[in-house]
Short mmCIF file of C-alpha atoms and ligand atoms in Angstrom, two decimals:
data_model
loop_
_atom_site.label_atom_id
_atom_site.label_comp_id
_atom_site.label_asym_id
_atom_site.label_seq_id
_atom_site.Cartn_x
_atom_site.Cartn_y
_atom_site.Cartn_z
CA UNK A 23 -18.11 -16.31 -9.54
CA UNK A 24 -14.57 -16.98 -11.44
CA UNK A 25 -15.13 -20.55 -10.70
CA UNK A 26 -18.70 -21.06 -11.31
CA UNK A 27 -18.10 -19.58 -14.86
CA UNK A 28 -15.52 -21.55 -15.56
CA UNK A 29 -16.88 -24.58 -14.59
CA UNK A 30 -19.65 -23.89 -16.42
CA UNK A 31 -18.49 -23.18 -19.56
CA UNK A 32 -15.83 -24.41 -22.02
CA UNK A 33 -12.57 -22.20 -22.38
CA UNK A 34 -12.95 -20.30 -24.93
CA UNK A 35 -16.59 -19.04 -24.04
CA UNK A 36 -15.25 -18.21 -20.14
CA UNK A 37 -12.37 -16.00 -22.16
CA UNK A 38 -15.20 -13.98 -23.75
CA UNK A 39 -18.09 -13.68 -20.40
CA UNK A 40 -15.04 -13.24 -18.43
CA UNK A 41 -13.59 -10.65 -19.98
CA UNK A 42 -16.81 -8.33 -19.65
CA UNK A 43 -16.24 -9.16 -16.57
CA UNK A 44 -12.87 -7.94 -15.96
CA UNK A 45 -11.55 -11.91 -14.77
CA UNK A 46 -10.13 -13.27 -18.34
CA UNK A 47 -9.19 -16.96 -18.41
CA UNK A 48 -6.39 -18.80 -20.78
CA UNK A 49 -5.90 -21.80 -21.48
CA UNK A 50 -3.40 -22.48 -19.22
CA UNK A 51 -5.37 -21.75 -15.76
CA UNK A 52 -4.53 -18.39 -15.19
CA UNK A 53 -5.93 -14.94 -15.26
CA UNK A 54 -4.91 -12.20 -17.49
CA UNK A 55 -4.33 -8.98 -15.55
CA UNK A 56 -5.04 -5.43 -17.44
CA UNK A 57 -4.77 -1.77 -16.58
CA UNK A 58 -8.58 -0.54 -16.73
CA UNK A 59 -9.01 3.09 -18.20
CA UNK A 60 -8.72 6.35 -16.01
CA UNK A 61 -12.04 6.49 -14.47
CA UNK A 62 -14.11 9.53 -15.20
CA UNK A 63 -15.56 9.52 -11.60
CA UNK A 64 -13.20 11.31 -9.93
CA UNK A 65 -14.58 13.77 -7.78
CA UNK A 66 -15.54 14.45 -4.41
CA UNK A 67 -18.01 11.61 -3.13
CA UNK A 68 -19.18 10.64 0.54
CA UNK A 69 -17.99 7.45 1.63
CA UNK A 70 -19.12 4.85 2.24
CA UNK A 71 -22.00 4.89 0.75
CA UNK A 72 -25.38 2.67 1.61
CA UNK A 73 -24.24 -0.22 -0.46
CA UNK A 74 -20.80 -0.64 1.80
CA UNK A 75 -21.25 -0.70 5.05
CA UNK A 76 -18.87 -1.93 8.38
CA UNK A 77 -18.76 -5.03 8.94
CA UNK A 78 -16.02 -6.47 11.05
CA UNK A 79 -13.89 -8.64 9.81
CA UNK A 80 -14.73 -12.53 10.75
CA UNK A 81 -11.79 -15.05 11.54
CA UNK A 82 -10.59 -16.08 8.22
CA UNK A 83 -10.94 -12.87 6.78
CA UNK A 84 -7.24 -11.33 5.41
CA UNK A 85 -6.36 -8.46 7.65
CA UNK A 86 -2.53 -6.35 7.51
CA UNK A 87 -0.56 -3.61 7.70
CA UNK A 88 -2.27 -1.20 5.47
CA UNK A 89 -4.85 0.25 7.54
CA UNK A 90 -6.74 1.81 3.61
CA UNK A 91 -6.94 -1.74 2.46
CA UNK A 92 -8.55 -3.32 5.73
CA UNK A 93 -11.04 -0.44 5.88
CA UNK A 94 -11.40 -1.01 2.11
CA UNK A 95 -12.35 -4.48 3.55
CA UNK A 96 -14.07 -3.98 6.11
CA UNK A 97 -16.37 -2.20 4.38
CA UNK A 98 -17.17 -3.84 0.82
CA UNK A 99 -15.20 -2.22 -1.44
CA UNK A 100 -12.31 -4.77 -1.47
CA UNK A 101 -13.90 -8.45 -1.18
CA UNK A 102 -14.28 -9.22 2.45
CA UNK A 103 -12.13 -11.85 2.76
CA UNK A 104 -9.01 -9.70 1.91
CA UNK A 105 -8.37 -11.62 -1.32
CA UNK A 106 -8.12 -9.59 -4.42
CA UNK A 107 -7.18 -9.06 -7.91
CA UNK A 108 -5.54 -6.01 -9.49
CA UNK A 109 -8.05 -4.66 -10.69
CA UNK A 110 -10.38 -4.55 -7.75
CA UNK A 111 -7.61 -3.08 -5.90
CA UNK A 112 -7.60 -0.34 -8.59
CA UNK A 113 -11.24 0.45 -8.38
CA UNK A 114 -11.37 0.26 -4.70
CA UNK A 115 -9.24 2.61 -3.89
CA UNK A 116 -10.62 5.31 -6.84
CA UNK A 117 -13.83 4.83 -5.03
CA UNK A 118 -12.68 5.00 -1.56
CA UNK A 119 -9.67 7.08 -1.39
CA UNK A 120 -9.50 8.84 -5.29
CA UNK A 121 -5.92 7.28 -5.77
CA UNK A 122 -5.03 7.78 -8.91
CA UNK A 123 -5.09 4.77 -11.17
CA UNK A 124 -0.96 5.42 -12.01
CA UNK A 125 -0.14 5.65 -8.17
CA UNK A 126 -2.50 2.93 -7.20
CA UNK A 127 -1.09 0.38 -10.46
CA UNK A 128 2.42 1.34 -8.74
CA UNK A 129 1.28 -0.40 -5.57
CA UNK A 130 -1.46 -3.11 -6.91
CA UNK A 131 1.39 -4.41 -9.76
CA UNK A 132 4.56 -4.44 -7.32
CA UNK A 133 2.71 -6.02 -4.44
CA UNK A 134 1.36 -8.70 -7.04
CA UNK A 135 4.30 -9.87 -8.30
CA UNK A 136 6.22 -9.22 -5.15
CA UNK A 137 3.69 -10.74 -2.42
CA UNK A 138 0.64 -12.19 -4.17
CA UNK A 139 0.16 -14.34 -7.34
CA UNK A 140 0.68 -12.79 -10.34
CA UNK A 141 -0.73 -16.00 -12.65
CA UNK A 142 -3.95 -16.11 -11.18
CA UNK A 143 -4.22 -12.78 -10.12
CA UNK A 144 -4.68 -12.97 -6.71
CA UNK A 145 -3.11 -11.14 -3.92
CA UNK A 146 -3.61 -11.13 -0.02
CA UNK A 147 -3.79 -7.82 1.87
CA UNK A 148 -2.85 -9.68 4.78
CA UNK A 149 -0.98 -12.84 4.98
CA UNK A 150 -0.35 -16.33 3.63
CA UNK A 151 -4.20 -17.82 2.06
CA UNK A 152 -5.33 -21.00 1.35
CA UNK A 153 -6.68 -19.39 -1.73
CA UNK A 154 -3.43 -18.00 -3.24
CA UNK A 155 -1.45 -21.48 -3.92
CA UNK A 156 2.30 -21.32 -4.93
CA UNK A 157 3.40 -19.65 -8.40
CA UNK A 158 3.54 -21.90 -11.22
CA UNK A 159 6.93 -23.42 -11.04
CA UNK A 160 7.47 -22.60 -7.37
CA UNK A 161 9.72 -19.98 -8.93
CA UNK A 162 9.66 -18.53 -5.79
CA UNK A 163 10.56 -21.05 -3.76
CA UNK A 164 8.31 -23.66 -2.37
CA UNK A 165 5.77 -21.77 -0.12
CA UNK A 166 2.62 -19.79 -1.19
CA UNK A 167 2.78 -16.03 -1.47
CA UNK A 168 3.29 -14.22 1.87
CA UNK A 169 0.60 -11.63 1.22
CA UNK A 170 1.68 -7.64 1.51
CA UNK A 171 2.29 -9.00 5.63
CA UNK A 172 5.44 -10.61 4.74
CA UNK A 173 8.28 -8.85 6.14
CA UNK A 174 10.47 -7.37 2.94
CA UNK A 175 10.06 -6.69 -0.61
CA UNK A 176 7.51 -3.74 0.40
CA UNK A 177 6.23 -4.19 4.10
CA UNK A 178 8.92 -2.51 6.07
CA UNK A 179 10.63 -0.83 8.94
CA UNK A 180 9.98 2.35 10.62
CA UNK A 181 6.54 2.50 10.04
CA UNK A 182 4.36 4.91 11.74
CA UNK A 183 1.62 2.54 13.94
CA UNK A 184 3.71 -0.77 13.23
CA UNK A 185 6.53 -2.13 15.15
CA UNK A 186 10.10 -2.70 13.67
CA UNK A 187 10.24 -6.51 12.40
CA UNK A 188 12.64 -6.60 14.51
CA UNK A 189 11.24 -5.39 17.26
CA UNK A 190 7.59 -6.36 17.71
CA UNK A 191 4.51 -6.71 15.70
CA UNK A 192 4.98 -4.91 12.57
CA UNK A 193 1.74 -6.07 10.53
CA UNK A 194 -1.45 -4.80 13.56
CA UNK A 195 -2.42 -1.72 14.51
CA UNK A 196 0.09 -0.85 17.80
CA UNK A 197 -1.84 1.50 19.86
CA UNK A 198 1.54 2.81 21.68
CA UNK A 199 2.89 4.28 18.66
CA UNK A 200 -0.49 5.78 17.38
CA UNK A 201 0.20 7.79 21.17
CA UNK A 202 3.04 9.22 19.44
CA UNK A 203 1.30 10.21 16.85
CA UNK A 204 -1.82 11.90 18.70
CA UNK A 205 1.53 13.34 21.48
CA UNK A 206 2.62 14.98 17.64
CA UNK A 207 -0.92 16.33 17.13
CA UNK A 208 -1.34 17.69 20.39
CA UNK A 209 2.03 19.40 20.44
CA UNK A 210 1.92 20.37 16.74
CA UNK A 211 -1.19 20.20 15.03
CA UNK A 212 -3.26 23.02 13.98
CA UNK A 213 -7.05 24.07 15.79
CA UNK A 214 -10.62 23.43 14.59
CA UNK A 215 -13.96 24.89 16.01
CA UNK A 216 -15.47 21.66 15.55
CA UNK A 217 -12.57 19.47 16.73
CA UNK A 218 -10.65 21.52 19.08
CA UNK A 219 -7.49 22.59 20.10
CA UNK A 220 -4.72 21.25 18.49
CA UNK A 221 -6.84 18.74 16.42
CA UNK A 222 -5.53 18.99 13.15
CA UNK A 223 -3.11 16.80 11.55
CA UNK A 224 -0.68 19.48 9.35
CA UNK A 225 2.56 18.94 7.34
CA UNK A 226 4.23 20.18 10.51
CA UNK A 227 2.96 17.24 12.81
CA UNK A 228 3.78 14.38 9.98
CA UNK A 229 7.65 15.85 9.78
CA UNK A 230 7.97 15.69 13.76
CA UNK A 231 6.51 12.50 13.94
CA UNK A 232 8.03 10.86 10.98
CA UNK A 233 11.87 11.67 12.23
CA UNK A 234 11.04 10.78 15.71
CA UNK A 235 9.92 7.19 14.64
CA UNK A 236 13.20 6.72 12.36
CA UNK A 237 15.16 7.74 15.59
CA UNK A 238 13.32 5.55 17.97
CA UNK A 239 13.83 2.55 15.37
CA UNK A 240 17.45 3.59 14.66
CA UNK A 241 18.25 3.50 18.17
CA UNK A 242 15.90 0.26 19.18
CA UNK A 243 16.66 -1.81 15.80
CA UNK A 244 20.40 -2.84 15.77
CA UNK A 245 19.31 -3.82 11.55
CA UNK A 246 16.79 -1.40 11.01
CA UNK A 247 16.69 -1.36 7.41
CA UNK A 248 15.94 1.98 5.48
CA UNK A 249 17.14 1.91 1.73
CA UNK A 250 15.78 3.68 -0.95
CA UNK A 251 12.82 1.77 -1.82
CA UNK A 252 11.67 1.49 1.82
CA UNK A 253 11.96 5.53 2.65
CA UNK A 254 10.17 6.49 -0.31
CA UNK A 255 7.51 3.91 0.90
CA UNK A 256 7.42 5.03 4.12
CA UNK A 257 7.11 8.55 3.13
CA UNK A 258 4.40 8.14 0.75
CA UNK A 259 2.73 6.71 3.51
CA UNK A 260 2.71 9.71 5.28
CA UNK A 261 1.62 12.01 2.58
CA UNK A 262 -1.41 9.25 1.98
CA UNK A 263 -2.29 10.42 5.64
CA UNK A 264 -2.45 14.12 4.76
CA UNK A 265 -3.93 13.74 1.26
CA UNK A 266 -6.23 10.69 1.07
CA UNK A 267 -7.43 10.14 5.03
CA UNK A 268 -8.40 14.27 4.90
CA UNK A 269 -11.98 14.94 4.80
CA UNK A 270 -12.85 16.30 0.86
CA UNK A 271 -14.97 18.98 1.54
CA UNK A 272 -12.61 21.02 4.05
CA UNK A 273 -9.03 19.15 2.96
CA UNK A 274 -8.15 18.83 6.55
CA UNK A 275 -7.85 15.63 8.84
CA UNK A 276 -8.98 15.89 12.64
CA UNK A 277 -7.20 13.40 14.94
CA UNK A 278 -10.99 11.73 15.55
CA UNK A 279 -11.36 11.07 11.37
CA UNK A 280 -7.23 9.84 11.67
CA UNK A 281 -7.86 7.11 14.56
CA UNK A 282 -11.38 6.17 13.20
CA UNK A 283 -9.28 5.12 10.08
CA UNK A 284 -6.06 3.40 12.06
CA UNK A 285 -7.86 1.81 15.16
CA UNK A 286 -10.86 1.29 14.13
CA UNK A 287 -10.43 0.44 10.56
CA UNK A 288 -13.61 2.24 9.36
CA UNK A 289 -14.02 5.71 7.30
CA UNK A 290 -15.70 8.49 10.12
CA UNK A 291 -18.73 9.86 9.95
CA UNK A 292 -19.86 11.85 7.16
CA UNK A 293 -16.22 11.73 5.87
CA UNK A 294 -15.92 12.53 1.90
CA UNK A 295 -12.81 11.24 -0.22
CA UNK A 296 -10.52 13.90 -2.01
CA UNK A 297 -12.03 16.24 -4.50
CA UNK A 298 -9.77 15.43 -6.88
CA UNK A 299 -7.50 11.70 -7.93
CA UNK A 300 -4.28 11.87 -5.76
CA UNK A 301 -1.50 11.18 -8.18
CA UNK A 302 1.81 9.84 -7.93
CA UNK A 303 3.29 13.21 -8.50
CA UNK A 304 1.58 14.62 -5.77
CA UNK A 305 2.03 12.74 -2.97
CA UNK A 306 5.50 12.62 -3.96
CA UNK A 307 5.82 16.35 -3.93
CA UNK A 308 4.05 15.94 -0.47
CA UNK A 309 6.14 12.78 0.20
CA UNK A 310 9.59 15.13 0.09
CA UNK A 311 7.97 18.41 2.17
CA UNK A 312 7.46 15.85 4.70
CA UNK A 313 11.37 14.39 4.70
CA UNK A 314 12.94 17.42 3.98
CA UNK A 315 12.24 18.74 6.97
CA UNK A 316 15.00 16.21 8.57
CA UNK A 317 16.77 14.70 5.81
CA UNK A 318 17.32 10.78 6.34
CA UNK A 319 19.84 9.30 3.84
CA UNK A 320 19.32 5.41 2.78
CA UNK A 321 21.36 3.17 4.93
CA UNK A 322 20.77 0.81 7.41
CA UNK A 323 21.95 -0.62 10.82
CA UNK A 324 25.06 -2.82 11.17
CA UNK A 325 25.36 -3.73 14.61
CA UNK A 326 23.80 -0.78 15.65
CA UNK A 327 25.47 1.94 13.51
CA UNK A 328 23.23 3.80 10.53
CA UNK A 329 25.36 2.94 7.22
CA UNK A 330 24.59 4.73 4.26
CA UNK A 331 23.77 3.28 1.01
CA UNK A 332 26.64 4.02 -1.53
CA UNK A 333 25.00 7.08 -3.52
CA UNK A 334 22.67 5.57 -6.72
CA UNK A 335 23.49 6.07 -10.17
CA UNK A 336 19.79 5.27 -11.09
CA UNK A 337 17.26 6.94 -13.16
CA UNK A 338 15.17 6.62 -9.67
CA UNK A 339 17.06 5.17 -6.67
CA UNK A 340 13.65 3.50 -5.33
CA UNK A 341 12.74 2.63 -8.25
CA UNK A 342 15.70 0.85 -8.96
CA UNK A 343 15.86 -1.14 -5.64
CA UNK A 344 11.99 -1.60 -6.03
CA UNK A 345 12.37 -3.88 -9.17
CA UNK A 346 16.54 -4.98 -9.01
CA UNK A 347 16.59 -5.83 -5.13
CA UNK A 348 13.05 -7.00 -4.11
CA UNK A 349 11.30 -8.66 -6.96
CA UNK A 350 12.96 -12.11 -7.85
CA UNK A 351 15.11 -12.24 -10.82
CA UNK A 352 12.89 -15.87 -11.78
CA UNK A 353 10.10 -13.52 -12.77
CA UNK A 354 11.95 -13.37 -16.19
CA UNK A 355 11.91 -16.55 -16.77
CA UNK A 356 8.26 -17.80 -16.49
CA UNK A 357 6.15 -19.02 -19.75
CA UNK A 358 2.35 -18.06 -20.98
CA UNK A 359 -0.41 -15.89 -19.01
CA UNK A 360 2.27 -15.94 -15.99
CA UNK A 361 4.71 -13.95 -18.77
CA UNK A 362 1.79 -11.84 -20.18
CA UNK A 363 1.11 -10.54 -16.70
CA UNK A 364 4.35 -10.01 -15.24
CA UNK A 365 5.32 -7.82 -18.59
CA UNK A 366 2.17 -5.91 -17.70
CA UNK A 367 2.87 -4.69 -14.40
CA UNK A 368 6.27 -4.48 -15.16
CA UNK A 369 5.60 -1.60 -17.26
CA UNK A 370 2.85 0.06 -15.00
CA UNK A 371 5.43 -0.36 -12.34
CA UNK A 372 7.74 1.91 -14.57
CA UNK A 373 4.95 4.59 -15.76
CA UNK A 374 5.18 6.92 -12.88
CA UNK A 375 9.13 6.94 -12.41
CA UNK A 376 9.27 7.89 -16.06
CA UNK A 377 12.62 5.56 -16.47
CA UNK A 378 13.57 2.57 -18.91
CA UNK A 379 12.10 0.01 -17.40
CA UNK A 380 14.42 -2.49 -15.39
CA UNK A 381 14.15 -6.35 -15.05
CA UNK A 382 14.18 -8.07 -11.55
CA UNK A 383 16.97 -9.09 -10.51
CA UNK A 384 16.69 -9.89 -6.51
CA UNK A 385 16.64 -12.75 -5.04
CA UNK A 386 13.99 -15.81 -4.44
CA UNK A 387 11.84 -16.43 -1.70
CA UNK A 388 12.41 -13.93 0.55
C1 HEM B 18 -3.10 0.43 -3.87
C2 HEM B 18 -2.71 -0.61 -3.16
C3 HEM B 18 -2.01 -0.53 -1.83
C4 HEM B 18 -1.11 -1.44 -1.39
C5 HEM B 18 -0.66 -2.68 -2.14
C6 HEM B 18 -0.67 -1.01 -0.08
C7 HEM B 18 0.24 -1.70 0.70
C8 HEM B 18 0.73 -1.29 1.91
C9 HEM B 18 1.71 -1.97 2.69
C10 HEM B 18 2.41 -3.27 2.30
C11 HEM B 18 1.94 -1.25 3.80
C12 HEM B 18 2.90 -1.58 4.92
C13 HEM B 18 4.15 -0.81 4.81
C14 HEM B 18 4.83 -0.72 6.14
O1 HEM B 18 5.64 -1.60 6.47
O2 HEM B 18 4.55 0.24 6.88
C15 HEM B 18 1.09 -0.10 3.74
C16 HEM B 18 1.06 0.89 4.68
C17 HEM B 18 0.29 2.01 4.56
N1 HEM B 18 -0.63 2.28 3.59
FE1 HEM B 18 -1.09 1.14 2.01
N2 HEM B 18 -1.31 0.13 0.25
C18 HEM B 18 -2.14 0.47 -0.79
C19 HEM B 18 -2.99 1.56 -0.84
C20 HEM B 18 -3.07 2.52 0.12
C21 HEM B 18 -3.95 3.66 0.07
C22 HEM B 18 -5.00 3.92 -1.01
C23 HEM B 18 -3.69 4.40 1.18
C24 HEM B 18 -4.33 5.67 1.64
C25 HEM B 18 -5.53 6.04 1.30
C26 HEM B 18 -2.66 3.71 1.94
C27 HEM B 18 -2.15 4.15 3.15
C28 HEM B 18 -1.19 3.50 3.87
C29 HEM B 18 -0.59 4.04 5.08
C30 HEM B 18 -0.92 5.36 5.72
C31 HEM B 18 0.34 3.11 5.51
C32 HEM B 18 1.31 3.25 6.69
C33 HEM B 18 0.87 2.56 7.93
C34 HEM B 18 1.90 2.76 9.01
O3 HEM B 18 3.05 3.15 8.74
O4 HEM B 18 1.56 2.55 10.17
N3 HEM B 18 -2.32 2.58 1.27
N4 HEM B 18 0.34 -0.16 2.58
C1 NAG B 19 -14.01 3.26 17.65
O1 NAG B 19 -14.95 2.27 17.99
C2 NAG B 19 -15.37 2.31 19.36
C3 NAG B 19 -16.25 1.11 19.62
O2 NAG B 19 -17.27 1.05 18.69
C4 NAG B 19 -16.08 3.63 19.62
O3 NAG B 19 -16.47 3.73 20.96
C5 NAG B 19 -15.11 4.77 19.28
O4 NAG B 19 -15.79 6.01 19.41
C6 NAG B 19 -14.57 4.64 17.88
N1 NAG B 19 -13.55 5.63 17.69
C7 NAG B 19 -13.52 6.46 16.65
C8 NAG B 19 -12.45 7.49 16.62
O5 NAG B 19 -14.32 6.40 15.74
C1 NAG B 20 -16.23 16.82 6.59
O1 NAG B 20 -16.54 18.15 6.26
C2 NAG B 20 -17.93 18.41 6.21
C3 NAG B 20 -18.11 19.86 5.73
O2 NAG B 20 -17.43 20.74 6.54
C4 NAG B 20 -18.52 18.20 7.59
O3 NAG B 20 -19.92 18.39 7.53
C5 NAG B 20 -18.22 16.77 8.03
O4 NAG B 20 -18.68 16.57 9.35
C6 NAG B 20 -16.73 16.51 7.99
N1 NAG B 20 -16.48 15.11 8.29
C7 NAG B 20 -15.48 14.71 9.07
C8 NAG B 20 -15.32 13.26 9.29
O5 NAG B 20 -14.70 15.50 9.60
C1 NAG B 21 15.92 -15.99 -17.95
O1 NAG B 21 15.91 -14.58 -17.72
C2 NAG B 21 17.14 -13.93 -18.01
C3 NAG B 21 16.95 -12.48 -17.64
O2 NAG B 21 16.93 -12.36 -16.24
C4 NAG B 21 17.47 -14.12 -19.48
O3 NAG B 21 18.73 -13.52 -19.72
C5 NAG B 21 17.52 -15.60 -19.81
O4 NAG B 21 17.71 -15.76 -21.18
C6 NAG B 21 16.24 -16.28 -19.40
N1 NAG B 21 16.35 -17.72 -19.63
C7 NAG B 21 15.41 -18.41 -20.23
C8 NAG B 21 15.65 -19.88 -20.35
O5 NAG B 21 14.40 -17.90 -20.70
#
C-alpha cells in the first residue's frame, strides 16, 4: 500500500494521504515514526474476533521468539508476513493483549532501533528479511537488521520455552522446557472445575519455574548471560504470562489457554483479553513478586562461575544497560527522518523508567 502510494503520487501529496494513514513519507525515503494517542478501547473484548482468524504461517512468513507476536501473526492483527511498523505493533497488541501503549512503545521503540529499521520503519518479529535492507549508512555494520531473533540487544538467555544461545535453539518453541513448565503447574498450580486439578497457572508456579530455569541455564551455560537489562526482560516476560495470556472474564490462565498460546501459536477458544490496559507499572510490580521469591542478582558466567555485575549507580539499572550497552552508540550520529525517529523512541524508551533520558552508547553490529 506504502509503495503503491508513493509511486503514485509526488512527495509532498504521499506526506499528506500517508499521514491519514499512519505511514508518513520525507523526502529522503524514509518513514516518520509517531506515538499514536492512548486508545479509548480498552476494555475487555473476545479475541479474535471474525475479521482475524488462524491461519498458519506459510514459508516466508517472519516467525520468533515471542510467542504474542507470532499469534499476533498468525492471526491478522500483525501483517502476516511478520514485517511491521511501530505503530502496528502498538495497535496490535492493544487489540490483542490490552498492553498498554507506554509498556508496548517500551518494546516496539527499543526493538526498532535495536533489531529492525528505524528509517523506514520496519521491524522483523522474526529474523533477517529481504524487506528490511541495511540502515542508511550501514551504521550498523554491513548486514541488514537481525530482526528481534538475533541473539543480544533484547533476545536473551534463560528464557522460559527457549534454549540458552548457547545451548540450543533459543528463537522456536522447545517443547522440553514447556514440560517444565506444565511439571510447575502440576506440582504448583491452583484447581479449576472446568480445567481440573492443578490447572491453574498462579504467581506460585511462575516463581518455581522461573528460578529453576536460571539454575538449569547457570549450570548448563558456562556464559550464560543475565545483566540487568536481560532479568528485567525475562521477568516481564513472566508477568506477561500471568497478566496478558489470562482469560479477561475470570483473570485466571488454565494450562490448556497457556499451551494453545506457546505451541500452538493461536489465542484458545472463547478466550477474552484483560479487562483493563496492562501497564508498565504493573507488570513490573508483578515482574518483582515473581523474582523476589528467589532473588537472582545481575551477573553472568565466566567459565562457569555466576559473576555479579558491580552494583549500578543508575536512575534504572535496566534501563541504563538497555540504551548504554545494547543500542549502538552510531545511532547519535545519523542525519534527517533516520534522526527524527531515533529521537522519538528514544524518549518513549525513557517514559516509563521516569529517568533523564540516556544516549546509546554500545557497540555496532552486534
Ligand atoms: C510490544 C512488542 C513486543 C516485542 C518487541 C517483544 C519481543 C520479544 C522478544 C525479543 C522476546 C524474546 C526474549 C527471550 O529471549 O526470551 C520475547 C519473549 C516473550 N514475549 Fe514478547 N514482545 C512484545 C510483546 C509481547 C506481548 C504483548 C506479550 C504478552 C501478551 C509478550 C510475551 C512474551 C513472552 C511470554 C515471552 C517469553 C517467551 C519465553 O521466555 O519462552 N510479548 N518478546
Ligand atoms: C493444538 O493444535 C492441535 C492440532 O490442531 C490440536 O489437536 C490441539 O488440541 C491444540 N492444542 C491446544 C492446547 O489448543
Ligand atoms: C474464559 O472465561 C469465560 C467465562 O468464565 C469462559 O466462558 C471461557 O470458556 C473462558 N475461556 C478460556 C479460554 O478459558
Ligand atoms: C556523534 O554523536 C556523539 C554522541 O554520541 C556526539 O558527541 C558527536 O558530536 C556526534 N558527531 C557528529 C559528527 O554529529
Amino acid at each position: 500500500m506504502f509503495t503503491t502510494l508513493k509511486a503514485l503520487t509526488v512527495v509532498a501529496t504521499s506526506f499528506s494521504i500517508c499521514s491519514v494513514l499512519g505511514a508518513a513519507t520525507t523526502s529522503d525515503g524514509g518513514v516518520i515514526i509517531t506515538l499514536p494517542p492512548r486508545s479509548t478501547d480498552v476494555g475487555i473484548k473476545k479475541v479474535p474476533d471474525a475479521a482475524h482468524p488462524f491461519i498458519a504461517p506459510g514459508p516466508n512468513d517472519q516467525r520468533g521468539p515471542c510467542p504474542a507476536l507470532n499469534t499476533l501473526a498468525n492471526h491478522g492483527y500483525l501483517p502476516r508476513d511478520g514485517i511491521a511498523s511501530f505503530e502496528q505493533i502498538l495497535a496490535a497488541t492493544r487489540e490483542g493483549f490490552n498492553m498498554d501503549r507506554d509498556l508496548a512503545g517500551f518494546l516496539a521503540g527499543f526493538s526498532m532501533m535495536a533489531r529492525g529499521n528505524a528509517f523506514l520503519n520496519k521491524l522483523s518479529i522474526g529474523s533477517i528479511s529481504p524487506q528490511i535492507p541495511v540502515v542508511p549508512g550501514a551504521i550498523d555494520g554491513p548486514a541488514p537488521p537481525g530482526g528481534i531473533a538475533k541473539h543480544d540487544r533484547f533476545e536473551g538467555d534463560v528464557s522460559m520455552t527457549r534454549q540458552d544461545f548457547n545451548i540450543g535453539d533459543d528463537v522456536h518453541f522447545q517443547i522440553s522446557l514447556f514440560d517444565e513448565f506444565l511439571s510447575a503447574i502440576a506440582e504448583f498450580g491452583d484447581d479449576d472445575p472446568v480445567h481440573g486439578p492443578k490447572s491453574i497457572v498462579n504467581m506460585k508456579v511462575m516463581q518455581e519455574f522461573k528460578f529453576q530455569r536460571f539454575q538449569e541455564a547457570q549450570g548448563q551455560d558456562n556464559a550464560v548471560s543475565f545483566h540487568a537489562s536481560r532479568i528485567a526482560s525475562s521477568y516481564n516476560e513472566a508477568a506477561f504470562i500471568l497478566t496478558f495470556f489470562a482469560n479477561g472474564t475470570t483473570g485466571t490462565l488454565s494450562k490448556q489457554a497457556l499451551t494453545s498460546i506457546f505451541q500452538n501459536q493461536t489465542f484458545a477458544p472463547n478466550w477474552f483479553r484483560r479487562s483493563s490496559p496492562g501497564t508498565f507499572d504493573f507488570i513490573v510490580d508483578t515482574a518483582m513478586e515473581v523474582l523476589n521469591a528467589h532473588p537472582i542478582q545481575p551477573g553472568a558466567n565466566v567459565n562457569g562461575v555466576y559473576e555479579l555485575d558491580p552494583p549500578s549507580t543508575a536512575c534504572n539499572a535496566a534501563y541504563s544497560d538497555f540504551v548504554l550497552n545494547n543500542l549502538p552508540h552510531t545511532l547519535n550520529n545519523v542525519t534527517g527522518t533516520f534522526k527524527t525517529n531515533v529521537n522519538t523512541l528514544l524518549n518513549i524508551v525513557a517514559t516509563p523508567f521516569g529517568c533523564p533520558k540516556l544516549l546509546p552508547a554500545g557497540p555496532v553490529g552486534q
